[in-house]
Structure formats: C-alpha cells, structure tokens
C-alpha cells in the first residue's frame, strides 16, 4: 500500500506501493527477421532492445490489418494492437521509429503510385458520369433507375480518387472515420512524436471543452460497427473498422493518459500495451555506423509481403490453433485472472485484456514466422508461449504505470483536501477536521475520501460528529 504524508514537502518523493521488478525485453521470443532488425537498430541507435522490440510488433500488426484472424473460440481475434511506448527525450526514439516503421510508409507510397496511374482515368470517368447524370430529363421510373445506377458509379469513382492511406496521425474523429471508409476500414495511427495524438484524444477537436475523442479507437480495436451523421460530411457507416496504434511518447505524456479516469474507466488504457524503455543517452565511441543495409532490406521485404498477402486481401485468412495452444491460453486466463480476481478486482479492466493481447501478439508472431504461408499453418503451442512471455513483459510495464498514476491521484486528492481543510476545517483533539459535506461542495466525492482512509488509516479517519442539529460525518486529518 502507498504511504503518503500529508505534511511532506511538496517536492518530496512519495513512497509508492511495490511495483514489479523491471525485466529485460524478451527479444529471444521474436522470430528471426524481427530479432535481426531489433538487434541492429538497438546497436546502431545505442538503445536497449525494448523500444525497437515493441515497435517491431506494432509494425507487423499494421502490415496485417484485418487480413488475418485467429480462430480461438468463442471469438476470432485480429492482430491489431495498441502500443504506447515511452522513452526520455534525446535517447533516439524518433530515429528508432523511423527505421522500424519505414516499410509501412513504403507500402503506402507504393499504393499511391499505383493509384496515381489510374487517377486521371477516374477523373475523366467522373466528369463523363456527371454529364450523363445532367442529361437525364423527365420524372419516370426508367430515368429514376438510370439515375440511381449512374449516381452509384459516380460515388465509386469519386471514392477511387481519394489517395490510399495506411497511416494517419493528426486527424479529428470525423476525418478518421472518413479515412476508414475510403481505405477498406483498416488504418494505422502511427506517431514517433505522439504528443499531438494525445492532445487529440484528450479532446483537442471535441465538440465540447474537455470532451475526449476515443470512441472510434475503442470501436476499431474490437471491430465494432459505427455510424455517424454530420451536416458537412453526411453519413459514414463502418461495418468492422480495424485500427493499430503505435505512439512513441515522453514519460510525462504517458502519465497524462494514465491520470485520465475517463480513459481508464472507458476502456482505452486497458487496450494499450505499455512499453517503458530504459533508454538513456549513451556515449558515441565512433564505431556504431549505420544500420546494415541487408538487414533493413530483409525487414522491408518481410513487411511488404505481409501487406500484399493479408492487408490487401479481399477476405481474411483464418488461422487455427493447435489444441495445446488453446489450452495454454485457457490456463493463463484461469490462473492469472479468474483465480486472482479478488486480488486484482480494482484493476480488472486491465487484467481481463491480457489473454486477448497474447492472442493478438501470437497471431503477429505466427505471420512473421511463416509469411505468406501463415494461412496454411496452425498456431503452435510454442508461438502461444512466446506471445504470453511478451505479454508478461508488457504487463510489468503496465502495472508500474498504474501504480505511478494511483500515487499521483492520491497525492492530488490529499492536496485538495488540505486546501479545503485550511478554509473550512476546525482543530480537534485528534487533529484537523473537515466535514464530508464541505469536501463534496468543493468537488471531493465521499468515495474518494473513503478510499484514502483505507489506504492510510494511520493518517485519516472518518468520524461521526454530534452537533446541535443532525449528526454529520467529518474527515479527521491526524
């Protein structure tokens, strides 16, 4: 439990609840091509394996899109993941992201080169259809049917004129939905400097001040349908959007997201894999050089093959699990969530996602191992075990972030209580007292006070106070 001293100096570091011991990123659990690029970028950018290792998984997830699914009853699981990687400024995180994500940008560039080849033809087709539509005269059934047919062709031609997108970064929710609709409902939100994306999520473009913008992300993680009507853009309907997120942030931006209760309770943060990097600025001894060209080319070839085989496919390939792999996932669910539920109930929204995240990562590993042949192979127990090992690393980072956010929230509540006590409190034999009614009037809910008393009973106590009128509850600050 946290021990927070109300009277501690403002800059004094809090003693946090025990957090899991930091473990090294299990790079040996990655397939060979992923290991090679991870080790090479770590070597040349003077980084630990954690940052490139996490980015490798997100890059492969973006390449696969919604083109592959894992049949793991009772659900089918897609490979898209939400990654939140954080590292200090000046440690090379942007260079690392540029190297790892490069093949995805190359895939988008190739798609637009193909698109440019037909753009002029589609423009001409659009103009001819407009002329043909304008030439229809008379209100009769035949003309109505003809006009409906031409209008449908015209809308399809206009849609074909839109540039091809795999990656987005700075977009409103409405614009993101339009981009989904124009790109077969699959996108990757990728940013090596994710502060702007965080601002968007926190409501930068919201209709009302403070309104968060995470609805489309929540739905596109799970593939839930979405419908939107706007005066300017009309109606946008999505059947099963698929979004991969890969954000690289500084630690302060990561803490900002975990402090947001809306994102915790609404389910956004439990969907994220957290990768806290131990990267620190390193001495350059002049021997590191540039990343090996052959390794970069192999990585590019691997990702482009996944894009061509799966992301660009008309229907998803369905991967079956070996019975032993299914059993491994079930055992993890039973022992690490169900059997421990009483212990982790307060953070159950996070723990409930861990097996699902393992399945998503297992599907990514399976595709990286087998490439275009992945659809002909079963997902093995070995791959499931590797995925669970990787998830355990992300979970350790997640638990540390949760503990830090909880400490920050408790400190904030204590400071707010102190301010109210100074204005409305009275001195008693046990210490300073302030009524729960006054705390509530100043925005501090009774359940927040109750949680604080449970955490630090030696510092706080709720007491029923007898007065001339109705007895009132008050908080004693000892």
Tab-separated table of C-alpha atoms in Angstrom, residues 31-33 64 68 302 305-306 309-310 319-320 322 362-380 382-383 386:
chain	number	residue	atom	x	y	z
A	31	UNK	CA	11.003	-14.574	-34.923
A	32	UNK	CA	14.396	-14.323	-36.636
A	33	UNK	CA	13.727	-11.399	-39.005
A	64	UNK	CA	-1.513	-7.334	-41.461
A	68	UNK	CA	-5.854	-12.418	-40.914
A	302	UNK	CA	9.013	-9.173	-44.748
A	305	UNK	CA	4.933	-9.356	-48.132
A	306	UNK	CA	2.519	-9.195	-45.186
A	309	UNK	CA	-0.704	-11.109	-48.776
A	310	UNK	CA	-3.004	-10.085	-45.940
A	319	UNK	CA	-5.696	-19.393	-38.621
A	320	UNK	CA	-6.471	-22.414	-36.471
A	322	UNK	CA	-3.228	-26.355	-32.043
A	362	UNK	CA	0.629	-14.740	-31.131
A	363	UNK	CA	-1.056	-14.050	-34.474
A	364	UNK	CA	1.595	-11.422	-35.286
A	365	UNK	CA	4.412	-13.838	-34.398
A	366	UNK	CA	2.766	-16.570	-36.481
A	367	UNK	CA	2.595	-14.277	-39.529
A	368	UNK	CA	6.206	-13.127	-39.080
A	369	UNK	CA	7.390	-16.736	-38.863
A	370	UNK	CA	5.505	-18.090	-41.877
A	371	UNK	CA	4.885	-15.043	-44.100
A	372	UNK	CA	2.515	-15.764	-46.977
A	373	UNK	CA	2.300	-19.407	-45.879
A	374	UNK	CA	0.883	-18.475	-42.458
A	375	UNK	CA	-2.675	-19.223	-43.606
A	376	UNK	CA	-1.699	-22.866	-44.201
A	377	UNK	CA	-0.137	-23.434	-40.759
A	378	UNK	CA	-1.676	-23.924	-37.326
A	379	UNK	CA	-0.635	-21.626	-34.499
A	380	UNK	CA	1.548	-23.752	-32.237
A	382	UNK	CA	5.463	-22.638	-28.872
A	383	UNK	CA	4.125	-19.480	-30.509
A	386	UNK	CA	6.265	-16.834	-26.824
